[in-house]
Amino acid sequence: MKEKQESSRRSFIKKLATTTAAVAAGTSMFAAEHELKPFSILKRPLGHSLNDQINIALIGAGGMGTQDAIVALQIPGVKLVAVCDLYDGRLKDAKTRWGADIFTTKVYKEILNRKDIDAVIIGTPDHWHQQISVDAMHAGKHVYCEKPMVHGISEGPAVIKAQKETGKVFQVGSQGVSSLGNEKAHELLKSGAIGELNYAEGFWARREPLEVWQYPIPDDASAQTVDWETYISNTKKRDYDSKRFFRWRNYTDYGTGMAGDLFVHLFSSLHFITDSVGPNKIYAAGGLRFWNDGREVPDVLLGTFDYGKSAAHPAFNLSLRCNFVDGTSGTTYLKLVGSEGSMDITWDKVTLKRNKTFGSDDPFYLDKLKKAGSGYAERKKMVPPEEIIYDAEKGYKGGPYDHMNNFFNAIRNNGKVTEDAIFGYRAAAPALLCNDSYYNNSPMFWDPEKMQLIKK
Ligand SMILES: NC(=O)c1ccc[n+]([C@@H]2O[C@H](COP(=O)([O-])OP(=O)(O)OC[C@H]3O[C@@H](n4cnc5c(N)ncnc54)[C@H](O)[C@@H]3O)[C@@H](O)[C@H]2O)c1
């Protein structure tokens, strides 16, 4: 692996050197080498195969489910025929948005029993993902399931089994995986652009009540407008509670905390970019510092993850942080750091930073070299560009569109998707184990290849 990486690193440096020389010489060669300009455009080739119409249904028509359906309907030949939700208001909204002839129900099995539906989008809270996914695939439907794929570590194998047994297309909804930005980062890492990977990180900074899961509760919310009994039928029995229904992310019976909600996106992107199957050691720290609104999950969470050496990558560490009381606010980035540079990765942009020189700028060290009479410190060098920005072409429809497009292309062409049940489980597991580590106050050990918890 090292030899392969060394040769691809040399090839990246060679390409970069050619461009740098062209820039220095002021030739038109630079224009031709658009892939290597310090500012470079990421392109997505167009092209859909427009075979038969695909009829879809949405199960869980809240914020994300609705957004997913809107994106799905941008794909030519896709039609929404039915919507399922447990709250009257959402079913009413669906009819207003998509027309009175949309079939609506509070019983997802009524959707699965319909013969005219080819695929379902599952946008329910996390505790319903596994059961509806498995039932849907066995009912002959293709499934687009929101992340995290499962609510508990023990739930993954059943989804993988259902996908294998039914042969249905199953895709998890971490959209970044299909984005131009993730693709470019994958290509750059393989070409040796940052040398040998040794560290990755991601950070979310939030402060506003809406951002930290204090969602508004509709005026008409009650046990009459919400099917509460169904909502809790696969978890602990409790009396009706609007907060537990509309602010479900704050409660462990339904949500998966910061790790399942946010970290999971970075695991998906990271695993795609590095071809990794996951970490083998997971440990978390954090606390509930500010949002004492009855939530059961921390509002500051740090996760640290050890990735062992594999055929695809060297050993590296991952650090993820989420702060819901961050007065500075900030942006979410996935950063990959290697021996020769780093990459900041978003869905439509990759900023590659490379070491300017490999020499030291430590004055003490340079003075020593000088005294040794090597002349090393005095000779100036040609330097490559320090920063190269790869930006998506204007009009790029974005990761969410690409992700939906990949889903429907796989259905139409009997193809495969990257973020299938195995991939989805390998992204969800370290996030869920991060929660386990936090609540158990101990590291968790995971075999990412076999997808098994290791008891120590
Ligand atoms: N991919 C992303 O970027 C992204 C972003 C936000 C949310 N999500 C995921 O999407 C899912 C939904 O999140 P949200 O923010 O839209 O929540 P939400 O509360 O806005 O919507 C959830 C909807 O599901 C309905 N519901 C609950 N149980 C149901 C059941 N058994 N059958 C049918 N409907 C049911 C609720 O009535 C509600 O309308 C979560 O899993 C979340 O992690 C993904």
PDB file of N, CA, C and O and ligand atoms in Angstrom, residues 58-66 68 84-87 90 105-108 122-129 132 144 146-148 173-175 215 226 230-231 233 245-249 256 260-261 264-265 347, ligand 1:
ATOM      1  N   LEU A  58     -44.137   8.747   0.581  1.00  0.00           N
ATOM      2  CA  LEU A  58     -43.344   9.301   1.678  1.00  0.00           C
ATOM      3  C   LEU A  58     -43.930   8.810   2.997  1.00  0.00           C
ATOM      4  O   LEU A  58     -45.124   8.960   3.245  1.00  0.00           O
ATOM      5  N   ILE A  59     -43.061   8.237   3.829  1.00  0.00           N
ATOM      6  CA  ILE A  59     -43.505   7.805   5.169  1.00  0.00           C
ATOM      7  C   ILE A  59     -42.743   8.647   6.175  1.00  0.00           C
ATOM      8  O   ILE A  59     -41.516   8.509   6.312  1.00  0.00           O
ATOM      9  N   GLY A  60     -43.449   9.536   6.864  1.00  0.00           N
ATOM     10  CA  GLY A  60     -42.798  10.494   7.767  1.00  0.00           C
ATOM     11  C   GLY A  60     -42.613  11.794   7.006  1.00  0.00           C
ATOM     12  O   GLY A  60     -41.551  12.047   6.426  1.00  0.00           O
ATOM     13  N   ALA A  61     -43.690  12.619   7.007  1.00  0.00           N
ATOM     14  CA  ALA A  61     -43.685  13.821   6.154  1.00  0.00           C
ATOM     15  C   ALA A  61     -43.393  15.079   6.958  1.00  0.00           C
ATOM     16  O   ALA A  61     -44.106  16.072   6.860  1.00  0.00           O
ATOM     17  N   GLY A  62     -42.338  15.028   7.770  1.00  0.00           N
ATOM     18  CA  GLY A  62     -41.921  16.219   8.515  1.00  0.00           C
ATOM     19  C   GLY A  62     -40.929  17.018   7.694  1.00  0.00           C
ATOM     20  O   GLY A  62     -40.981  17.030   6.455  1.00  0.00           O
ATOM     21  N   GLY A  63     -39.995  17.674   8.390  1.00  0.00           N
ATOM     22  CA  GLY A  63     -39.039  18.551   7.717  1.00  0.00           C
ATOM     23  C   GLY A  63     -38.228  17.844   6.655  1.00  0.00           C
ATOM     24  O   GLY A  63     -38.247  18.222   5.472  1.00  0.00           O
ATOM     25  N   MET A  64     -37.530  16.791   7.026  1.00  0.00           N
ATOM     26  CA  MET A  64     -36.598  16.169   6.072  1.00  0.00           C
ATOM     27  C   MET A  64     -37.305  15.314   5.036  1.00  0.00           C
ATOM     28  O   MET A  64     -36.933  15.302   3.862  1.00  0.00           O
ATOM     29  N   GLY A  65     -38.320  14.578   5.483  1.00  0.00           N
ATOM     30  CA  GLY A  65     -39.060  13.738   4.533  1.00  0.00           C
ATOM     31  C   GLY A  65     -39.640  14.587   3.418  1.00  0.00           C
ATOM     32  O   GLY A  65     -39.562  14.234   2.233  1.00  0.00           O
ATOM     33  N   THR A  66     -40.213  15.740   3.801  1.00  0.00           N
ATOM     34  CA  THR A  66     -40.797  16.637   2.794  1.00  0.00           C
ATOM     35  C   THR A  66     -39.710  17.132   1.845  1.00  0.00           C
ATOM     36  O   THR A  66     -39.867  17.136   0.622  1.00  0.00           O
ATOM     37  N   ASP A  68     -36.871  15.674   1.158  1.00  0.00           N
ATOM     38  CA  ASP A  68     -36.445  14.543   0.299  1.00  0.00           C
ATOM     39  C   ASP A  68     -37.427  14.351  -0.851  1.00  0.00           C
ATOM     40  O   ASP A  68     -37.016  14.113  -1.995  1.00  0.00           O
ATOM     41  N   CYS A  84     -47.679   9.057   4.273  1.00  0.00           N
ATOM     42  CA  CYS A  84     -48.090   8.546   5.586  1.00  0.00           C
ATOM     43  C   CYS A  84     -47.448   9.398   6.665  1.00  0.00           C
ATOM     44  O   CYS A  84     -46.253   9.703   6.590  1.00  0.00           O
ATOM     45  N   ASP A  85     -48.206   9.778   7.658  1.00  0.00           N
ATOM     46  CA  ASP A  85     -47.652  10.481   8.817  1.00  0.00           C
ATOM     47  C   ASP A  85     -48.585  10.240   9.996  1.00  0.00           C
ATOM     48  O   ASP A  85     -49.743   9.854   9.812  1.00  0.00           O
ATOM     49  N   LEU A  86     -48.064  10.477  11.195  1.00  0.00           N
ATOM     50  CA  LEU A  86     -48.883  10.219  12.387  1.00  0.00           C
ATOM     51  C   LEU A  86     -49.591  11.467  12.902  1.00  0.00           C
ATOM     52  O   LEU A  86     -50.362  11.388  13.850  1.00  0.00           O
ATOM     53  N   TYR A  87     -49.328  12.605  12.292  1.00  0.00           N
ATOM     54  CA  TYR A  87     -49.939  13.855  12.759  1.00  0.00           C
ATOM     55  C   TYR A  87     -50.817  14.421  11.646  1.00  0.00           C
ATOM     56  O   TYR A  87     -50.357  14.580  10.505  1.00  0.00           O
ATOM     57  N   ARG A  90     -49.573  17.264   9.274  1.00  0.00           N
ATOM     58  CA  ARG A  90     -48.601  16.933   8.213  1.00  0.00           C
ATOM     59  C   ARG A  90     -49.311  16.334   6.999  1.00  0.00           C
ATOM     60  O   ARG A  90     -48.926  16.578   5.863  1.00  0.00           O
ATOM     61  N   THR A 105     -52.498   8.524   4.818  1.00  0.00           N
ATOM     62  CA  THR A 105     -52.855   7.560   5.864  1.00  0.00           C
ATOM     63  C   THR A 105     -51.935   7.725   7.067  1.00  0.00           C
ATOM     64  O   THR A 105     -50.837   8.273   6.942  1.00  0.00           O
ATOM     65  N   LYS A 106     -52.391   7.202   8.205  1.00  0.00           N
ATOM     66  CA  LYS A 106     -51.517   7.167   9.385  1.00  0.00           C
ATOM     67  C   LYS A 106     -50.908   5.767   9.569  1.00  0.00           C
ATOM     68  O   LYS A 106     -50.162   5.530  10.513  1.00  0.00           O
ATOM     69  N   VAL A 107     -51.259   4.861   8.684  1.00  0.00           N
ATOM     70  CA  VAL A 107     -50.817   3.464   8.836  1.00  0.00           C
ATOM     71  C   VAL A 107     -49.845   3.113   7.709  1.00  0.00           C
ATOM     72  O   VAL A 107     -50.258   2.953   6.552  1.00  0.00           O
ATOM     73  N   TYR A 108     -48.548   2.989   8.040  1.00  0.00           N
ATOM     74  CA  TYR A 108     -47.579   2.821   6.941  1.00  0.00           C
ATOM     75  C   TYR A 108     -47.798   1.522   6.174  1.00  0.00           C
ATOM     76  O   TYR A 108     -47.480   1.416   4.983  1.00  0.00           O
ATOM     77  N   ILE A 122     -38.288   7.086   3.707  1.00  0.00           N
ATOM     78  CA  ILE A 122     -38.620   7.014   5.137  1.00  0.00           C
ATOM     79  C   ILE A 122     -37.991   8.214   5.849  1.00  0.00           C
ATOM     80  O   ILE A 122     -36.766   8.316   5.955  1.00  0.00           O
ATOM     81  N   GLY A 123     -38.855   9.120   6.304  1.00  0.00           N
ATOM     82  CA  GLY A 123     -38.382  10.333   6.986  1.00  0.00           C
ATOM     83  C   GLY A 123     -38.944  10.423   8.393  1.00  0.00           C
ATOM     84  O   GLY A 123     -39.192  11.511   8.902  1.00  0.00           O
ATOM     85  N   THR A 124     -39.139   9.266   9.012  1.00  0.00           N
ATOM     86  CA  THR A 124     -39.648   9.238  10.396  1.00  0.00           C
ATOM     87  C   THR A 124     -38.498   9.492  11.365  1.00  0.00           C
ATOM     88  O   THR A 124     -37.324   9.438  10.971  1.00  0.00           O
ATOM     89  N   PRO A 125     -38.797   9.711  12.655  1.00  0.00           N
ATOM     90  CA  PRO A 125     -37.715   9.711  13.648  1.00  0.00           C
ATOM     91  C   PRO A 125     -36.968   8.370  13.620  1.00  0.00           C
ATOM     92  O   PRO A 125     -37.486   7.356  13.130  1.00  0.00           O
ATOM     93  N   ASP A 126     -35.781   8.379  14.194  1.00  0.00           N
ATOM     94  CA  ASP A 126     -34.845   7.256  14.045  1.00  0.00           C
ATOM     95  C   ASP A 126     -35.394   5.904  14.535  1.00  0.00           C
ATOM     96  O   ASP A 126     -35.044   4.861  13.985  1.00  0.00           O
ATOM     97  N   HIS A 127     -36.238   5.929  15.579  1.00  0.00           N
ATOM     98  CA  HIS A 127     -36.658   4.645  16.174  1.00  0.00           C
ATOM     99  C   HIS A 127     -37.604   3.855  15.268  1.00  0.00           C
ATOM    100  O   HIS A 127     -37.921   2.704  15.568  1.00  0.00           O
ATOM    101  N   TRP A 128     -38.027   4.443  14.136  1.00  0.00           N
ATOM    102  CA  TRP A 128     -38.875   3.695  13.213  1.00  0.00           C
ATOM    103  C   TRP A 128     -38.137   3.265  11.946  1.00  0.00           C
ATOM    104  O   TRP A 128     -38.707   2.560  11.099  1.00  0.00           O
ATOM    105  N   HIS A 129     -36.882   3.677  11.785  1.00  0.00           N
ATOM    106  CA  HIS A 129     -36.187   3.398  10.520  1.00  0.00           C
ATOM    107  C   HIS A 129     -36.088   1.900  10.220  1.00  0.00           C
ATOM    108  O   HIS A 129     -36.380   1.465   9.115  1.00  0.00           O
ATOM    109  N   ILE A 132     -39.661  -0.066   9.544  1.00  0.00           N
ATOM    110  CA  ILE A 132     -40.340   0.297   8.288  1.00  0.00           C
ATOM    111  C   ILE A 132     -39.488  -0.120   7.086  1.00  0.00           C
ATOM    112  O   ILE A 132     -40.007  -0.610   6.081  1.00  0.00           O
ATOM    113  N   TYR A 144     -35.508   4.473   0.329  1.00  0.00           N
ATOM    114  CA  TYR A 144     -34.574   5.563   0.652  1.00  0.00           C
ATOM    115  C   TYR A 144     -34.854   5.881   2.110  1.00  0.00           C
ATOM    116  O   TYR A 144     -35.908   6.438   2.445  1.00  0.00           O
ATOM    117  N   GLU A 146     -33.843   7.717   5.709  1.00  0.00           N
ATOM    118  CA  GLU A 146     -33.024   8.774   6.294  1.00  0.00           C
ATOM    119  C   GLU A 146     -31.989   8.208   7.270  1.00  0.00           C
ATOM    120  O   GLU A 146     -32.145   7.116   7.802  1.00  0.00           O
ATOM    121  N   LYS A 147     -30.953   8.989   7.497  1.00  0.00           N
ATOM    122  CA  LYS A 147     -29.917   8.602   8.448  1.00  0.00           C
ATOM    123  C   LYS A 147     -30.363   8.916   9.867  1.00  0.00           C
ATOM    124  O   LYS A 147     -31.230   9.789  10.009  1.00  0.00           O
ATOM    125  N   PRO A 148     -29.817   8.330  10.903  1.00  0.00           N
ATOM    126  CA  PRO A 148     -28.955   7.155  10.832  1.00  0.00           C
ATOM    127  C   PRO A 148     -29.801   5.932  10.467  1.00  0.00           C
ATOM    128  O   PRO A 148     -30.980   5.891  10.787  1.00  0.00           O
ATOM    129  N   GLY A 173     -29.775   8.109   3.767  1.00  0.00           N
ATOM    130  CA  GLY A 173     -29.843   9.499   3.317  1.00  0.00           C
ATOM    131  C   GLY A 173     -28.738  10.455   3.724  1.00  0.00           C
ATOM    132  O   GLY A 173     -29.021  11.626   3.931  1.00  0.00           O
ATOM    133  N   SER A 174     -27.493   9.995   3.845  1.00  0.00           N
ATOM    134  CA  SER A 174     -26.409  10.975   4.049  1.00  0.00           C
ATOM    135  C   SER A 174     -25.954  11.461   2.681  1.00  0.00           C
ATOM    136  O   SER A 174     -25.096  10.848   2.029  1.00  0.00           O
ATOM    137  N   GLN A 175     -26.514  12.572   2.259  1.00  0.00           N
ATOM    138  CA  GLN A 175     -26.405  13.026   0.871  1.00  0.00           C
ATOM    139  C   GLN A 175     -24.982  13.361   0.437  1.00  0.00           C
ATOM    140  O   GLN A 175     -24.662  13.298  -0.754  1.00  0.00           O
ATOM    141  N   TYR A 215     -37.924  22.726  18.722  1.00  0.00           N
ATOM    142  CA  TYR A 215     -38.824  23.057  17.612  1.00  0.00           C
ATOM    143  C   TYR A 215     -40.163  23.576  18.116  1.00  0.00           C
ATOM    144  O   TYR A 215     -40.598  23.209  19.208  1.00  0.00           O
ATOM    145  N   VAL A 226     -52.602  13.490  16.949  1.00  0.00           N
ATOM    146  CA  VAL A 226     -51.382  12.683  16.810  1.00  0.00           C
ATOM    147  C   VAL A 226     -51.708  11.237  17.172  1.00  0.00           C
ATOM    148  O   VAL A 226     -52.370  10.992  18.179  1.00  0.00           O
ATOM    149  N   THR A 230     -49.350   4.578  18.187  1.00  0.00           N
ATOM    150  CA  THR A 230     -48.482   3.969  17.167  1.00  0.00           C
ATOM    151  C   THR A 230     -47.050   4.472  17.341  1.00  0.00           C
ATOM    152  O   THR A 230     -46.093   3.690  17.258  1.00  0.00           O
ATOM    153  N   TYR A 231     -46.923   5.767  17.593  1.00  0.00           N
ATOM    154  CA  TYR A 231     -45.589   6.378  17.731  1.00  0.00           C
ATOM    155  C   TYR A 231     -44.730   5.635  18.763  1.00  0.00           C
ATOM    156  O   TYR A 231     -43.559   5.366  18.525  1.00  0.00           O
ATOM    157  N   SER A 233     -45.368   2.581  19.951  1.00  0.00           N
ATOM    158  CA  SER A 233     -45.678   1.147  20.009  1.00  0.00           C
ATOM    159  C   SER A 233     -44.437   0.253  19.942  1.00  0.00           C
ATOM    160  O   SER A 233     -44.523  -0.920  20.306  1.00  0.00           O
ATOM    161  N   PHE A 245     -42.986  14.047  20.984  1.00  0.00           N
ATOM    162  CA  PHE A 245     -43.353  13.792  19.582  1.00  0.00           C
ATOM    163  C   PHE A 245     -42.692  14.803  18.642  1.00  0.00           C
ATOM    164  O   PHE A 245     -42.051  14.415  17.674  1.00  0.00           O
ATOM    165  N   PHE A 246     -42.818  16.095  18.976  1.00  0.00           N
ATOM    166  CA  PHE A 246     -42.332  17.120  18.035  1.00  0.00           C
ATOM    167  C   PHE A 246     -40.855  17.485  18.258  1.00  0.00           C
ATOM    168  O   PHE A 246     -40.234  18.067  17.377  1.00  0.00           O
ATOM    169  N   ARG A 247     -40.338  17.180  19.447  1.00  0.00           N
ATOM    170  CA  ARG A 247     -38.909  17.441  19.706  1.00  0.00           C
ATOM    171  C   ARG A 247     -38.196  16.130  20.024  1.00  0.00           C
ATOM    172  O   ARG A 247     -37.418  16.036  20.992  1.00  0.00           O
ATOM    173  N   TRP A 248     -38.506  15.122  19.225  1.00  0.00           N
ATOM    174  CA  TRP A 248     -38.062  13.753  19.506  1.00  0.00           C
ATOM    175  C   TRP A 248     -36.544  13.603  19.600  1.00  0.00           C
ATOM    176  O   TRP A 248     -36.039  12.696  20.267  1.00  0.00           O
ATOM    177  N   ARG A 249     -35.791  14.484  18.943  1.00  0.00           N
ATOM    178  CA  ARG A 249     -34.325  14.348  18.948  1.00  0.00           C
ATOM    179  C   ARG A 249     -33.734  14.412  20.360  1.00  0.00           C
ATOM    180  O   ARG A 249     -32.634  13.920  20.604  1.00  0.00           O
ATOM    181  N   THR A 256     -31.163   9.797  18.424  1.00  0.00           N
ATOM    182  CA  THR A 256     -29.839   9.208  18.637  1.00  0.00           C
ATOM    183  C   THR A 256     -28.818  10.303  18.994  1.00  0.00           C
ATOM    184  O   THR A 256     -27.618  10.145  18.760  1.00  0.00           O
ATOM    185  N   GLY A 260     -25.813  10.439  16.470  1.00  0.00           N
ATOM    186  CA  GLY A 260     -26.634   9.807  15.434  1.00  0.00           C
ATOM    187  C   GLY A 260     -27.186  10.826  14.447  1.00  0.00           C
ATOM    188  O   GLY A 260     -27.437  10.525  13.289  1.00  0.00           O
ATOM    189  N   ASP A 261     -27.397  12.044  14.952  1.00  0.00           N
ATOM    190  CA  ASP A 261     -27.994  13.060  14.093  1.00  0.00           C
ATOM    191  C   ASP A 261     -26.958  13.715  13.185  1.00  0.00           C
ATOM    192  O   ASP A 261     -27.227  13.954  12.012  1.00  0.00           O
ATOM    193  N   VAL A 264     -22.984  11.109  12.202  1.00  0.00           N
ATOM    194  CA  VAL A 264     -23.174  10.046  11.208  1.00  0.00           C
ATOM    195  C   VAL A 264     -22.922  10.545   9.776  1.00  0.00           C
ATOM    196  O   VAL A 264     -22.407   9.807   8.931  1.00  0.00           O
ATOM    197  N   HIS A 265     -23.224  11.813   9.519  1.00  0.00           N
ATOM    198  CA  HIS A 265     -22.961  12.359   8.183  1.00  0.00           C
ATOM    199  C   HIS A 265     -21.460  12.312   7.878  1.00  0.00           C
ATOM    200  O   HIS A 265     -21.044  12.007   6.764  1.00  0.00           O
ATOM    201  N   TRP A 347     -19.781  19.721   0.454  1.00  0.00           N
ATOM    202  CA  TRP A 347     -20.425  18.974  -0.632  1.00  0.00           C
ATOM    203  C   TRP A 347     -20.121  19.565  -1.996  1.00  0.00           C
ATOM    204  O   TRP A 347     -20.227  18.890  -3.010  1.00  0.00           O
TER     205      TRP A 347
HETATM  206  N1  LIG B   1     -30.069  13.814   5.654  1.00  0.00           N
HETATM  207  C1  LIG B   1     -30.193  14.941   6.327  1.00  0.00           C
HETATM  208  O1  LIG B   1     -29.513  15.929   6.059  1.00  0.00           O
HETATM  209  C2  LIG B   1     -31.231  15.015   7.408  1.00  0.00           C
HETATM  210  C3  LIG B   1     -31.614  16.258   7.930  1.00  0.00           C
HETATM  211  C4  LIG B   1     -32.615  16.292   8.895  1.00  0.00           C
HETATM  212  C5  LIG B   1     -33.193  15.109   9.349  1.00  0.00           C
HETATM  213  N2  LIG B   1     -32.771  13.917   8.861  1.00  0.00           N
HETATM  214  C6  LIG B   1     -33.382  12.670   9.340  1.00  0.00           C
HETATM  215  O2  LIG B   1     -34.727  12.612   8.880  1.00  0.00           O
HETATM  216  C7  LIG B   1     -35.564  11.984   9.839  1.00  0.00           C
HETATM  217  C8  LIG B   1     -36.714  12.919  10.182  1.00  0.00           C
HETATM  218  O3  LIG B   1     -36.225  14.104  10.762  1.00  0.00           O
HETATM  219  P1  LIG B   1     -37.067  15.469  10.709  1.00  0.00           P
HETATM  220  O4  LIG B   1     -36.192  16.554  11.129  1.00  0.00           O
HETATM  221  O5  LIG B   1     -37.740  15.550   9.403  1.00  0.00           O
HETATM  222  O6  LIG B   1     -38.169  15.172  11.844  1.00  0.00           O
HETATM  223  P2  LIG B   1     -39.650  15.707  11.899  1.00  0.00           P
HETATM  224  O7  LIG B   1     -40.122  15.573  13.292  1.00  0.00           O
HETATM  225  O8  LIG B   1     -39.761  17.030  11.230  1.00  0.00           O
HETATM  226  O9  LIG B   1     -40.456  14.662  10.980  1.00  0.00           O
HETATM  227  C9  LIG B   1     -40.706  13.339  11.371  1.00  0.00           C
HETATM  228  C10 LIG B   1     -42.113  12.993  10.890  1.00  0.00           C
HETATM  229  O10 LIG B   1     -42.330  11.593  11.057  1.00  0.00           O
HETATM  230  C11 LIG B   1     -43.670  11.405  11.506  1.00  0.00           C
HETATM  231  N3  LIG B   1     -43.714  10.080  12.143  1.00  0.00           N
HETATM  232  C12 LIG B   1     -43.251   9.702  13.350  1.00  0.00           C
HETATM  233  N4  LIG B   1     -43.390   8.372  13.514  1.00  0.00           N
HETATM  234  C13 LIG B   1     -43.978   7.910  12.381  1.00  0.00           C
HETATM  235  C14 LIG B   1     -44.423   6.623  11.955  1.00  0.00           C
HETATM  236  N5  LIG B   1     -44.272   5.528  12.716  1.00  0.00           N
HETATM  237  N6  LIG B   1     -45.034   6.532  10.750  1.00  0.00           N
HETATM  238  C15 LIG B   1     -45.209   7.613   9.955  1.00  0.00           C
HETATM  239  N7  LIG B   1     -44.803   8.857  10.311  1.00  0.00           N
HETATM  240  C16 LIG B   1     -44.200   9.000  11.505  1.00  0.00           C
HETATM  241  C17 LIG B   1     -43.925  12.585  12.419  1.00  0.00           C
HETATM  242  O11 LIG B   1     -45.291  12.845  12.547  1.00  0.00           O
HETATM  243  C18 LIG B   1     -43.203  13.711  11.678  1.00  0.00           C
HETATM  244  O12 LIG B   1     -44.054  14.404  10.793  1.00  0.00           O
HETATM  245  C19 LIG B   1     -34.669  11.648  11.022  1.00  0.00           C
HETATM  246  O13 LIG B   1     -34.265  10.326  10.958  1.00  0.00           O
HETATM  247  C20 LIG B   1     -33.466  12.579  10.838  1.00  0.00           C
HETATM  248  O14 LIG B   1     -32.285  12.046  11.385  1.00  0.00           O
HETATM  249  C21 LIG B   1     -31.827  13.865   7.891  1.00  0.00           C
END
